[in-house]
Amino acid sequence: MKYIVIPVTFFQTNCYILWCTKTLYTAIIDPGGDIYKIINIINKYNLYIKLILITHGHLDHIGAAYNLSIKYNIPICGPHKYDIVWIKNIKLQTIYFSLYNCIFKYNQWLSHKQKISLGNILINIYHCPGHTPGHLIFYIKEHHVLISGDIIFKNSIGRTDLPFSNYTHLMKSIKNSILTLNQNTIILPGHGQNTTLLKEIKYNKFISKII
């Protein structure tokens, strides 16, 4: 398995291009914008794009998803159906987040504990509400890699001062779905630098409150 991170939009959202090295089957995760940056990376590595994965419905994570799905004739998978409140309000999101309007439709909702195969990679899906009601995380157990979206960051956690967010739900999600993982897990967050679960247990002041 390999992955590349592409920062997109002025929010510097981490869009991940993740692929199976044996089959070159590839997932685009959270393509929030800057579609040509994403396409250039795909072309550089001659990857076989199979699907788009979405952690949650904020515009900086979904902005280029529909156009990429049309270009490569691939499904958009995610987020959880509870993020319909954000998907239905994309025009309002453009004002709230000061981002360009986009089309987001024909996605397939994902469910808690669902699994998706990507070549020889098995992706475990967990519903982790808090930052948004329908937030998902993607865990690749064999490689100890977690795509955490905006749930947990290096030395921090996701915002809960936004509409439909909930601090109690966020902390419960972290405790039940992230702290139970192998401590050597590499965390690939929605913004900022990579980290590990062990480092967050040691140094993240928010995590220390629930251990």
mmCIF file with all atom_site columns, C-alpha atoms in Angstrom:
data_model
loop_
_atom_site.group_PDB
_atom_site.id
_atom_site.type_symbol
_atom_site.label_atom_id
_atom_site.label_alt_id
_atom_site.label_comp_id
_atom_site.label_asym_id
_atom_site.label_entity_id
_atom_site.label_seq_id
_atom_site.pdbx_PDB_ins_code
_atom_site.Cartn_x
_atom_site.Cartn_y
_atom_site.Cartn_z
_atom_site.occupancy
_atom_site.B_iso_or_equiv
_atom_site.pdbx_formal_charge
_atom_site.auth_seq_id
_atom_site.auth_comp_id
_atom_site.auth_asym_id
_atom_site.auth_atom_id
_atom_site.pdbx_PDB_model_num
ATOM 1   C CA . MET A 1 1   ? 0.000   0.000  0.000   1.00 0.00 ? 1   MET A CA 1
ATOM 2   C CA . LYS A 1 2   ? 1.119   3.529  -0.779  1.00 0.00 ? 2   LYS A CA 1
ATOM 3   C CA . TYR A 1 3   ? -0.434  6.945  -0.375  1.00 0.00 ? 3   TYR A CA 1
ATOM 4   C CA . ILE A 1 4   ? 0.228   10.555 -1.292  1.00 0.00 ? 4   ILE A CA 1
ATOM 5   C CA . VAL A 1 5   ? -1.242  13.610 0.417   1.00 0.00 ? 5   VAL A CA 1
ATOM 6   C CA . ILE A 1 6   ? -2.360  16.593 -1.654  1.00 0.00 ? 6   ILE A CA 1
ATOM 7   C CA . PRO A 1 7   ? -3.295  19.765 0.281   1.00 0.00 ? 7   PRO A CA 1
ATOM 8   C CA . VAL A 1 8   ? -6.351  21.333 -1.402  1.00 0.00 ? 8   VAL A CA 1
ATOM 9   C CA . THR A 1 9   ? -8.300  24.601 -1.005  1.00 0.00 ? 9   THR A CA 1
ATOM 10  C CA . PHE A 1 10  ? -7.101  27.460 1.180   1.00 0.00 ? 10  PHE A CA 1
ATOM 11  C CA . PHE A 1 11  ? -8.126  25.329 4.176   1.00 0.00 ? 11  PHE A CA 1
ATOM 12  C CA . GLN A 1 12  ? -5.239  23.025 3.192   1.00 0.00 ? 12  GLN A CA 1
ATOM 13  C CA . THR A 1 13  ? -7.479  19.981 3.430   1.00 0.00 ? 13  THR A CA 1
ATOM 14  C CA . ASN A 1 14  ? -5.533  16.738 3.095   1.00 0.00 ? 14  ASN A CA 1
ATOM 15  C CA . CYS A 1 15  ? -6.771  14.847 0.047   1.00 0.00 ? 15  CYS A CA 1
ATOM 16  C CA . TYR A 1 16  ? -5.255  11.358 0.037   1.00 0.00 ? 16  TYR A CA 1
ATOM 17  C CA . ILE A 1 17  ? -4.508  9.249  -3.015  1.00 0.00 ? 17  ILE A CA 1
ATOM 18  C CA . LEU A 1 18  ? -4.220  5.709  -1.644  1.00 0.00 ? 18  LEU A CA 1
ATOM 19  C CA . TRP A 1 19  ? -3.487  2.620  -3.707  1.00 0.00 ? 19  TRP A CA 1
ATOM 20  C CA . CYS A 1 20  ? -2.731  -1.088 -3.612  1.00 0.00 ? 20  CYS A CA 1
ATOM 21  C CA . THR A 1 21  ? 0.803   -1.586 -4.937  1.00 0.00 ? 21  THR A CA 1
ATOM 22  C CA . LYS A 1 22  ? -0.044  -4.993 -6.436  1.00 0.00 ? 22  LYS A CA 1
ATOM 23  C CA . THR A 1 23  ? -3.099  -3.955 -8.457  1.00 0.00 ? 23  THR A CA 1
ATOM 24  C CA . LEU A 1 24  ? -2.734  -0.145 -8.607  1.00 0.00 ? 24  LEU A CA 1
ATOM 25  C CA . TYR A 1 25  ? -6.401  0.026  -7.579  1.00 0.00 ? 25  TYR A CA 1
ATOM 26  C CA . THR A 1 26  ? -6.770  3.486  -6.084  1.00 0.00 ? 26  THR A CA 1
ATOM 27  C CA . ALA A 1 27  ? -9.077  5.481  -3.828  1.00 0.00 ? 27  ALA A CA 1
ATOM 28  C CA . ILE A 1 28  ? -9.288  9.258  -3.773  1.00 0.00 ? 28  ILE A CA 1
ATOM 29  C CA . ILE A 1 29  ? -10.106 10.326 -0.230  1.00 0.00 ? 29  ILE A CA 1
ATOM 30  C CA . ASP A 1 30  ? -11.679 13.719 0.540   1.00 0.00 ? 30  ASP A CA 1
ATOM 31  C CA . PRO A 1 31  ? -11.063 15.577 -2.744  1.00 0.00 ? 31  PRO A CA 1
ATOM 32  C CA . GLY A 1 32  ? -12.123 18.985 -1.480  1.00 0.00 ? 32  GLY A CA 1
ATOM 33  C CA . GLY A 1 33  ? -11.007 20.998 -4.501  1.00 0.00 ? 33  GLY A CA 1
ATOM 34  C CA . ASP A 1 34  ? -8.064  21.789 -6.785  1.00 0.00 ? 34  ASP A CA 1
ATOM 35  C CA . ILE A 1 35  ? -9.111  19.003 -9.135  1.00 0.00 ? 35  ILE A CA 1
ATOM 36  C CA . TYR A 1 36  ? -6.198  19.454 -11.536 1.00 0.00 ? 36  TYR A CA 1
ATOM 37  C CA . LYS A 1 37  ? -3.644  18.941 -8.766  1.00 0.00 ? 37  LYS A CA 1
ATOM 38  C CA . ILE A 1 38  ? -5.342  15.622 -8.031  1.00 0.00 ? 38  ILE A CA 1
ATOM 39  C CA . ILE A 1 39  ? -5.513  14.578 -11.688 1.00 0.00 ? 39  ILE A CA 1
ATOM 40  C CA . ASN A 1 40  ? -1.834  15.407 -12.230 1.00 0.00 ? 40  ASN A CA 1
ATOM 41  C CA . ILE A 1 41  ? -0.781  13.071 -9.403  1.00 0.00 ? 41  ILE A CA 1
ATOM 42  C CA . ILE A 1 42  ? -3.001  10.292 -10.734 1.00 0.00 ? 42  ILE A CA 1
ATOM 43  C CA . ASN A 1 43  ? -1.505  10.660 -14.202 1.00 0.00 ? 43  ASN A CA 1
ATOM 44  C CA . LYS A 1 44  ? 2.041   10.727 -12.840 1.00 0.00 ? 44  LYS A CA 1
ATOM 45  C CA . TYR A 1 45  ? 1.667   7.292  -11.226 1.00 0.00 ? 45  TYR A CA 1
ATOM 46  C CA . ASN A 1 46  ? -0.616  5.710  -13.871 1.00 0.00 ? 46  ASN A CA 1
ATOM 47  C CA . LEU A 1 47  ? -3.104  4.667  -11.227 1.00 0.00 ? 47  LEU A CA 1
ATOM 48  C CA . TYR A 1 48  ? -6.369  2.787  -11.755 1.00 0.00 ? 48  TYR A CA 1
ATOM 49  C CA . ILE A 1 49  ? -9.007  4.838  -9.959  1.00 0.00 ? 49  ILE A CA 1
ATOM 50  C CA . LYS A 1 50  ? -11.747 2.697  -8.399  1.00 0.00 ? 50  LYS A CA 1
ATOM 51  C CA . LEU A 1 51  ? -13.662 4.950  -6.021  1.00 0.00 ? 51  LEU A CA 1
ATOM 52  C CA . ILE A 1 52  ? -13.864 8.150  -4.015  1.00 0.00 ? 52  ILE A CA 1
ATOM 53  C CA . LEU A 1 53  ? -14.136 7.980  -0.228  1.00 0.00 ? 53  LEU A CA 1
ATOM 54  C CA . ILE A 1 54  ? -15.619 10.840 1.796   1.00 0.00 ? 54  ILE A CA 1
ATOM 55  C CA . THR A 1 55  ? -15.144 11.237 5.549   1.00 0.00 ? 55  THR A CA 1
ATOM 56  C CA . HIS A 1 56  ? -17.768 13.954 5.989   1.00 0.00 ? 56  HIS A CA 1
ATOM 57  C CA . GLY A 1 57  ? -19.912 16.461 4.169   1.00 0.00 ? 57  GLY A CA 1
ATOM 58  C CA . HIS A 1 58  ? -18.022 19.716 4.627   1.00 0.00 ? 58  HIS A CA 1
ATOM 59  C CA . LEU A 1 59  ? -17.334 21.507 1.373   1.00 0.00 ? 59  LEU A CA 1
ATOM 60  C CA . ASP A 1 60  ? -13.545 21.488 1.770   1.00 0.00 ? 60  ASP A CA 1
ATOM 61  C CA . HIS A 1 61  ? -13.697 17.664 1.745   1.00 0.00 ? 61  HIS A CA 1
ATOM 62  C CA . ILE A 1 62  ? -16.201 17.086 -1.074  1.00 0.00 ? 62  ILE A CA 1
ATOM 63  C CA . GLY A 1 63  ? -15.692 19.986 -3.513  1.00 0.00 ? 63  GLY A CA 1
ATOM 64  C CA . ALA A 1 64  ? -14.113 18.033 -6.393  1.00 0.00 ? 64  ALA A CA 1
ATOM 65  C CA . ALA A 1 65  ? -15.742 14.651 -5.736  1.00 0.00 ? 65  ALA A CA 1
ATOM 66  C CA . TYR A 1 66  ? -18.564 14.822 -8.265  1.00 0.00 ? 66  TYR A CA 1
ATOM 67  C CA . ASN A 1 67  ? -16.399 16.027 -11.158 1.00 0.00 ? 67  ASN A CA 1
ATOM 68  C CA . LEU A 1 68  ? -13.816 13.335 -10.423 1.00 0.00 ? 68  LEU A CA 1
ATOM 69  C CA . SER A 1 69  ? -16.552 10.695 -10.293 1.00 0.00 ? 69  SER A CA 1
ATOM 70  C CA . ILE A 1 70  ? -17.713 11.768 -13.762 1.00 0.00 ? 70  ILE A CA 1
ATOM 71  C CA . LYS A 1 71  ? -14.200 11.911 -15.210 1.00 0.00 ? 71  LYS A CA 1
ATOM 72  C CA . TYR A 1 72  ? -13.219 8.423  -14.010 1.00 0.00 ? 72  TYR A CA 1
ATOM 73  C CA . ASN A 1 73  ? -16.718 6.871  -13.974 1.00 0.00 ? 73  ASN A CA 1
ATOM 74  C CA . ILE A 1 74  ? -16.356 5.819  -10.345 1.00 0.00 ? 74  ILE A CA 1
ATOM 75  C CA . PRO A 1 75  ? -18.670 5.844  -7.323  1.00 0.00 ? 75  PRO A CA 1
ATOM 76  C CA . ILE A 1 76  ? -18.588 8.346  -4.485  1.00 0.00 ? 76  ILE A CA 1
ATOM 77  C CA . CYS A 1 77  ? -18.699 6.355  -1.247  1.00 0.00 ? 77  CYS A CA 1
ATOM 78  C CA . GLY A 1 78  ? -19.620 8.192  1.924   1.00 0.00 ? 78  GLY A CA 1
ATOM 79  C CA . PRO A 1 79  ? -20.167 9.901  4.156   1.00 0.00 ? 79  PRO A CA 1
ATOM 80  C CA . HIS A 1 80  ? -22.696 8.397  6.592   1.00 0.00 ? 80  HIS A CA 1
ATOM 81  C CA . LYS A 1 81  ? -26.313 9.306  5.824   1.00 0.00 ? 81  LYS A CA 1
ATOM 82  C CA . TYR A 1 82  ? -26.528 11.568 8.888   1.00 0.00 ? 82  TYR A CA 1
ATOM 83  C CA . ASP A 1 83  ? -24.448 14.141 6.999   1.00 0.00 ? 83  ASP A CA 1
ATOM 84  C CA . ILE A 1 84  ? -27.377 14.749 4.668   1.00 0.00 ? 84  ILE A CA 1
ATOM 85  C CA . VAL A 1 85  ? -27.882 17.959 6.670   1.00 0.00 ? 85  VAL A CA 1
ATOM 86  C CA . TRP A 1 86  ? -24.628 19.273 5.189   1.00 0.00 ? 86  TRP A CA 1
ATOM 87  C CA . ILE A 1 87  ? -25.077 17.802 1.713   1.00 0.00 ? 87  ILE A CA 1
ATOM 88  C CA . LYS A 1 88  ? -28.484 19.451 1.344   1.00 0.00 ? 88  LYS A CA 1
ATOM 89  C CA . ASN A 1 89  ? -26.992 22.814 2.250   1.00 0.00 ? 89  ASN A CA 1
ATOM 90  C CA . ILE A 1 90  ? -24.019 23.070 -0.106  1.00 0.00 ? 90  ILE A CA 1
ATOM 91  C CA . LYS A 1 91  ? -25.018 26.570 -1.228  1.00 0.00 ? 91  LYS A CA 1
ATOM 92  C CA . LEU A 1 92  ? -25.056 27.720 2.376   1.00 0.00 ? 92  LEU A CA 1
ATOM 93  C CA . GLN A 1 93  ? -21.685 26.053 2.888   1.00 0.00 ? 93  GLN A CA 1
ATOM 94  C CA . THR A 1 94  ? -20.197 28.213 0.142   1.00 0.00 ? 94  THR A CA 1
ATOM 95  C CA . ILE A 1 95  ? -21.095 31.251 2.225   1.00 0.00 ? 95  ILE A CA 1
ATOM 96  C CA . TYR A 1 96  ? -20.171 29.722 5.574   1.00 0.00 ? 96  TYR A CA 1
ATOM 97  C CA . PHE A 1 97  ? -16.761 28.422 4.446   1.00 0.00 ? 97  PHE A CA 1
ATOM 98  C CA . SER A 1 98  ? -16.124 30.988 1.661   1.00 0.00 ? 98  SER A CA 1
ATOM 99  C CA . LEU A 1 99  ? -15.533 28.235 -0.907  1.00 0.00 ? 99  LEU A CA 1
ATOM 100 C CA . TYR A 1 100 ? -16.753 27.727 -4.469  1.00 0.00 ? 100 TYR A CA 1
ATOM 101 C CA . ASN A 1 101 ? -20.112 26.070 -5.025  1.00 0.00 ? 101 ASN A CA 1
ATOM 102 C CA . CYS A 1 102 ? -20.058 22.460 -6.187  1.00 0.00 ? 102 CYS A CA 1
ATOM 103 C CA . ILE A 1 103 ? -22.316 19.616 -7.223  1.00 0.00 ? 103 ILE A CA 1
ATOM 104 C CA . PHE A 1 104 ? -22.436 16.610 -4.920  1.00 0.00 ? 104 PHE A CA 1
ATOM 105 C CA . LYS A 1 105 ? -24.879 13.856 -5.838  1.00 0.00 ? 105 LYS A CA 1
ATOM 106 C CA . TYR A 1 106 ? -25.271 10.159 -6.585  1.00 0.00 ? 106 TYR A CA 1
ATOM 107 C CA . ASN A 1 107 ? -23.109 9.242  -3.617  1.00 0.00 ? 107 ASN A CA 1
ATOM 108 C CA . GLN A 1 108 ? -23.483 5.947  -1.763  1.00 0.00 ? 108 GLN A CA 1
ATOM 109 C CA . TRP A 1 109 ? -23.940 6.326  1.989   1.00 0.00 ? 109 TRP A CA 1
ATOM 110 C CA . LEU A 1 110 ? -21.628 4.169  4.096   1.00 0.00 ? 110 LEU A CA 1
ATOM 111 C CA . SER A 1 111 ? -22.441 2.488  7.411   1.00 0.00 ? 111 SER A CA 1
ATOM 112 C CA . HIS A 1 112 ? -20.671 1.729  10.671  1.00 0.00 ? 112 HIS A CA 1
ATOM 113 C CA . LYS A 1 113 ? -18.444 -1.372 10.481  1.00 0.00 ? 113 LYS A CA 1
ATOM 114 C CA . GLN A 1 114 ? -18.881 -1.678 6.723   1.00 0.00 ? 114 GLN A CA 1
ATOM 115 C CA . LYS A 1 115 ? -15.831 -2.928 4.803   1.00 0.00 ? 115 LYS A CA 1
ATOM 116 C CA . ILE A 1 116 ? -14.536 -1.987 1.358   1.00 0.00 ? 116 ILE A CA 1
ATOM 117 C CA . SER A 1 117 ? -11.894 -3.854 -0.640  1.00 0.00 ? 117 SER A CA 1
ATOM 118 C CA . LEU A 1 118 ? -9.392  -1.931 -2.731  1.00 0.00 ? 118 LEU A CA 1
ATOM 119 C CA . GLY A 1 119 ? -7.278  -4.511 -4.506  1.00 0.00 ? 119 GLY A CA 1
ATOM 120 C CA . ASN A 1 120 ? -5.583  -6.365 -1.641  1.00 0.00 ? 120 ASN A CA 1
ATOM 121 C CA . ILE A 1 121 ? -6.389  -3.614 0.863   1.00 0.00 ? 121 ILE A CA 1
ATOM 122 C CA . LEU A 1 122 ? -9.325  -3.981 3.250   1.00 0.00 ? 122 LEU A CA 1
ATOM 123 C CA . ILE A 1 123 ? -10.730 -0.682 4.500   1.00 0.00 ? 123 ILE A CA 1
ATOM 124 C CA . ASN A 1 124 ? -12.743 -0.759 7.730   1.00 0.00 ? 124 ASN A CA 1
ATOM 125 C CA . ILE A 1 125 ? -15.331 1.990  8.108   1.00 0.00 ? 125 ILE A CA 1
ATOM 126 C CA . TYR A 1 126 ? -16.412 3.460  11.432  1.00 0.00 ? 126 TYR A CA 1
ATOM 127 C CA . HIS A 1 127 ? -19.124 6.034  12.042  1.00 0.00 ? 127 HIS A CA 1
ATOM 128 C CA . CYS A 1 128 ? -17.609 8.702  14.306  1.00 0.00 ? 128 CYS A CA 1
ATOM 129 C CA . PRO A 1 129 ? -20.070 11.550 14.872  1.00 0.00 ? 129 PRO A CA 1
ATOM 130 C CA . GLY A 1 130 ? -19.031 14.742 16.591  1.00 0.00 ? 130 GLY A CA 1
ATOM 131 C CA . HIS A 1 131 ? -17.405 17.090 14.109  1.00 0.00 ? 131 HIS A CA 1
ATOM 132 C CA . THR A 1 132 ? -20.400 16.325 11.889  1.00 0.00 ? 132 THR A CA 1
ATOM 133 C CA . PRO A 1 133 ? -23.305 13.918 12.520  1.00 0.00 ? 133 PRO A CA 1
ATOM 134 C CA . GLY A 1 134 ? -22.264 11.575 9.701   1.00 0.00 ? 134 GLY A CA 1
ATOM 135 C CA . HIS A 1 135 ? -18.487 11.656 9.999   1.00 0.00 ? 135 HIS A CA 1
ATOM 136 C CA . LEU A 1 136 ? -16.610 8.477  9.047   1.00 0.00 ? 136 LEU A CA 1
ATOM 137 C CA . ILE A 1 137 ? -13.066 7.262  9.606   1.00 0.00 ? 137 ILE A CA 1
ATOM 138 C CA . PHE A 1 138 ? -11.269 4.676  7.472   1.00 0.00 ? 138 PHE A CA 1
ATOM 139 C CA . TYR A 1 139 ? -8.963  2.137  9.110   1.00 0.00 ? 139 TYR A CA 1
ATOM 140 C CA . ILE A 1 140 ? -6.593  -0.193 7.286   1.00 0.00 ? 140 ILE A CA 1
ATOM 141 C CA . LYS A 1 141 ? -5.759  -2.702 9.983   1.00 0.00 ? 141 LYS A CA 1
ATOM 142 C CA . GLU A 1 142 ? -3.101  -4.657 8.096   1.00 0.00 ? 142 GLU A CA 1
ATOM 143 C CA . HIS A 1 143 ? -0.990  -1.525 7.653   1.00 0.00 ? 143 HIS A CA 1
ATOM 144 C CA . HIS A 1 144 ? -2.026  0.214  10.907  1.00 0.00 ? 144 HIS A CA 1
ATOM 145 C CA . VAL A 1 145 ? -3.167  3.315  9.018   1.00 0.00 ? 145 VAL A CA 1
ATOM 146 C CA . LEU A 1 146 ? -6.138  5.490  9.986   1.00 0.00 ? 146 LEU A CA 1
ATOM 147 C CA . ILE A 1 147 ? -7.640  8.201  7.796   1.00 0.00 ? 147 ILE A CA 1
ATOM 148 C CA . SER A 1 148 ? -9.247  10.248 10.536  1.00 0.00 ? 148 SER A CA 1
ATOM 149 C CA . GLY A 1 149 ? -10.824 13.147 8.657   1.00 0.00 ? 149 GLY A CA 1
ATOM 150 C CA . ASP A 1 150 ? -11.532 15.983 11.075  1.00 0.00 ? 150 ASP A CA 1
ATOM 151 C CA . ILE A 1 151 ? -11.982 13.850 14.204  1.00 0.00 ? 151 ILE A CA 1
ATOM 152 C CA . ILE A 1 152 ? -8.435  13.948 15.563  1.00 0.00 ? 152 ILE A CA 1
ATOM 153 C CA . PHE A 1 153 ? -5.316  15.908 14.621  1.00 0.00 ? 153 PHE A CA 1
ATOM 154 C CA . LYS A 1 154 ? -1.755  16.181 15.842  1.00 0.00 ? 154 LYS A CA 1
ATOM 155 C CA . ASN A 1 155 ? -2.136  17.551 19.391  1.00 0.00 ? 155 ASN A CA 1
ATOM 156 C CA . SER A 1 156 ? -5.757  18.509 18.792  1.00 0.00 ? 156 SER A CA 1
ATOM 157 C CA . ILE A 1 157 ? -9.278  17.354 17.899  1.00 0.00 ? 157 ILE A CA 1
ATOM 158 C CA . GLY A 1 158 ? -11.951 18.391 15.424  1.00 0.00 ? 158 GLY A CA 1
ATOM 159 C CA . ARG A 1 159 ? -13.973 21.555 15.833  1.00 0.00 ? 159 ARG A CA 1
ATOM 160 C CA . THR A 1 160 ? -17.309 21.318 17.609  1.00 0.00 ? 160 THR A CA 1
ATOM 161 C CA . ASP A 1 161 ? -18.327 24.969 17.345  1.00 0.00 ? 161 ASP A CA 1
ATOM 162 C CA . LEU A 1 162 ? -19.907 24.432 13.926  1.00 0.00 ? 162 LEU A CA 1
ATOM 163 C CA . PRO A 1 163 ? -23.586 23.755 13.152  1.00 0.00 ? 163 PRO A CA 1
ATOM 164 C CA . PHE A 1 164 ? -24.627 20.144 13.850  1.00 0.00 ? 164 PHE A CA 1
ATOM 165 C CA . SER A 1 165 ? -21.373 19.381 15.728  1.00 0.00 ? 165 SER A CA 1
ATOM 166 C CA . ASN A 1 166 ? -21.286 17.939 19.245  1.00 0.00 ? 166 ASN A CA 1
ATOM 167 C CA . TYR A 1 167 ? -18.323 17.812 21.621  1.00 0.00 ? 167 TYR A CA 1
ATOM 168 C CA . THR A 1 168 ? -19.689 14.924 23.703  1.00 0.00 ? 168 THR A CA 1
ATOM 169 C CA . HIS A 1 169 ? -20.269 12.808 20.609  1.00 0.00 ? 169 HIS A CA 1
ATOM 170 C CA . LEU A 1 170 ? -16.787 13.633 19.303  1.00 0.00 ? 170 LEU A CA 1
ATOM 171 C CA . MET A 1 171 ? -15.041 12.524 22.478  1.00 0.00 ? 171 MET A CA 1
ATOM 172 C CA . LYS A 1 172 ? -17.142 9.364  22.617  1.00 0.00 ? 172 LYS A CA 1
ATOM 173 C CA . SER A 1 173 ? -16.176 8.577  19.016  1.00 0.00 ? 173 SER A CA 1
ATOM 174 C CA . ILE A 1 174 ? -12.483 9.022  19.791  1.00 0.00 ? 174 ILE A CA 1
ATOM 175 C CA . LYS A 1 175 ? -12.718 6.853  22.891  1.00 0.00 ? 175 LYS A CA 1
ATOM 176 C CA . ASN A 1 176 ? -14.714 4.028  21.309  1.00 0.00 ? 176 ASN A CA 1
ATOM 177 C CA . SER A 1 177 ? -13.369 3.921  17.748  1.00 0.00 ? 177 SER A CA 1
ATOM 178 C CA . ILE A 1 178 ? -9.829  5.348  17.841  1.00 0.00 ? 178 ILE A CA 1
ATOM 179 C CA . LEU A 1 179 ? -8.331  4.673  21.267  1.00 0.00 ? 179 LEU A CA 1
ATOM 180 C CA . THR A 1 180 ? -9.207  0.995  20.816  1.00 0.00 ? 180 THR A CA 1
ATOM 181 C CA . LEU A 1 181 ? -6.864  0.705  17.802  1.00 0.00 ? 181 LEU A CA 1
ATOM 182 C CA . ASN A 1 182 ? -3.245  -0.465 17.834  1.00 0.00 ? 182 ASN A CA 1
ATOM 183 C CA . GLN A 1 183 ? -1.145  2.289  19.414  1.00 0.00 ? 183 GLN A CA 1
ATOM 184 C CA . ASN A 1 184 ? 1.345   2.129  16.539  1.00 0.00 ? 184 ASN A CA 1
ATOM 185 C CA . THR A 1 185 ? -1.394  3.248  14.159  1.00 0.00 ? 185 THR A CA 1
ATOM 186 C CA . ILE A 1 186 ? -0.381  6.081  11.837  1.00 0.00 ? 186 ILE A CA 1
ATOM 187 C CA . ILE A 1 187 ? -3.033  8.804  11.810  1.00 0.00 ? 187 ILE A CA 1
ATOM 188 C CA . LEU A 1 188 ? -3.567  10.619 8.515   1.00 0.00 ? 188 LEU A CA 1
ATOM 189 C CA . PRO A 1 189 ? -5.731  13.609 9.478   1.00 0.00 ? 189 PRO A CA 1
ATOM 190 C CA . GLY A 1 190 ? -7.923  15.873 7.403   1.00 0.00 ? 190 GLY A CA 1
ATOM 191 C CA . HIS A 1 191 ? -5.614  18.824 8.022   1.00 0.00 ? 191 HIS A CA 1
ATOM 192 C CA . GLY A 1 192 ? -2.034  19.218 9.174   1.00 0.00 ? 192 GLY A CA 1
ATOM 193 C CA . GLN A 1 193 ? 0.745   16.730 9.794   1.00 0.00 ? 193 GLN A CA 1
ATOM 194 C CA . ASN A 1 194 ? 0.572   12.984 10.245  1.00 0.00 ? 194 ASN A CA 1
ATOM 195 C CA . THR A 1 195 ? 0.901   11.598 13.742  1.00 0.00 ? 195 THR A CA 1
ATOM 196 C CA . THR A 1 196 ? 0.562   8.295  15.582  1.00 0.00 ? 196 THR A CA 1
ATOM 197 C CA . LEU A 1 197 ? -1.981  7.115  18.098  1.00 0.00 ? 197 LEU A CA 1
ATOM 198 C CA . LEU A 1 198 ? 0.784   6.566  20.653  1.00 0.00 ? 198 LEU A CA 1
ATOM 199 C CA . LYS A 1 199 ? 1.937   10.190 20.344  1.00 0.00 ? 199 LYS A CA 1
ATOM 200 C CA . GLU A 1 200 ? -1.610  11.472 20.745  1.00 0.00 ? 200 GLU A CA 1
ATOM 201 C CA . ILE A 1 201 ? -2.144  9.349  23.848  1.00 0.00 ? 201 ILE A CA 1
ATOM 202 C CA . LYS A 1 202 ? 1.052   10.832 25.306  1.00 0.00 ? 202 LYS A CA 1
ATOM 203 C CA . TYR A 1 203 ? 0.823   14.464 24.210  1.00 0.00 ? 203 TYR A CA 1
ATOM 204 C CA . ASN A 1 204 ? -2.718  15.381 23.155  1.00 0.00 ? 204 ASN A CA 1
ATOM 205 C CA . LYS A 1 205 ? -4.305  17.231 26.086  1.00 0.00 ? 205 LYS A CA 1
ATOM 206 C CA . PHE A 1 206 ? -7.810  16.483 24.796  1.00 0.00 ? 206 PHE A CA 1
ATOM 207 C CA . ILE A 1 207 ? -7.143  12.748 24.701  1.00 0.00 ? 207 ILE A CA 1
ATOM 208 C CA . SER A 1 208 ? -5.758  12.729 28.241  1.00 0.00 ? 208 SER A CA 1
ATOM 209 C CA . LYS A 1 209 ? -9.230  13.724 29.467  1.00 0.00 ? 209 LYS A CA 1
ATOM 210 C CA . ILE A 1 210 ? -10.797 10.448 28.327  1.00 0.00 ? 210 ILE A CA 1
ATOM 211 C CA . ILE A 1 211 ? -8.064  7.888  28.947  1.00 0.00 ? 211 ILE A CA 1
#
